Amino acid sequence: MGRMLPERFTVGLTPLPTAARVSRQRSALKMRIISALISLALLVGFLVFFDPGWSTELMIGFGAIWVATTAIWLTITAVGLHRAKRDLALIGQGTALYIDARGVEFAQPQSVRATWSDITALRISGSSLGAGPRLIMDVGGKTAASVPMSFLDATPSAIDSATSAHSLGRVRVDVSGLDRMF
């Protein structure tokens, strides 16, 4: 006797990948600060101990370049940390979506249900920056619901398998958007 499909495939929300991103961004910010302090000490030490005989304008120029590049990298890293924390705060608890014989139901971030005949695309698309690519459900050619893949506890292949099985092969997850990221 063949195995029956479970009535519903449930994809939950998980904060783990985003929490790891927050941790990486915090570490990166600490390393940027340490690197800035070390490079400042080296620059000052070089100018004081080796007295290259540069003009005041040239030393001010090097100082300005150091300040500008340090400020840019610290800002980029701080913005990345801020966005990671914001994304972590956006992750709800519980179930993100259900896949069953009738169709797909997004429970979070918004509640949207679509039958297999209404779904025109189920795709993964978007940037690899920030929360990363999103699982997007298009209904009638327009985006009806989406959620970042990094918020989900299922892989694209698991979601595609469940989608294909429950829709009897009518709908597959289009992952071609991931090709543009690599």
C-alpha angles and dihedrals in degrees: 000000000000124000118257122227116250110259093246135013107218123204112196133200119252129185094198101098092043093046088052088051090053089051092049091049091049090051091047091052092050090049091049091053092048090046091050092051093047093048090048091051091049093048093048091043092051093049094046102040102034099035097202090194094240122161119258090249092056092049090048088049092053090046091050092049090050092049093047097048092043092049092048094050093043090050093049091049094045091050090050090052092048092051093047090052090047091051091049090053090051095058109101127200130257128018126003099186146347127219118198142148091283098051142271126322120193108205096179147066083010130357111250128155126191132175121230091254091054096049110095094178142000106194145159113229143146142075126321088226124097114354088357132224120354134226103234128192115202119199118187090356093302130100109261100171141355140177131183112260089225088066092057130087093213129075123236089252093053091049091047092050092050092045093050093046097046095043090046090240096308095114129035130178109256106221097171088108088069090062091068090058097061 
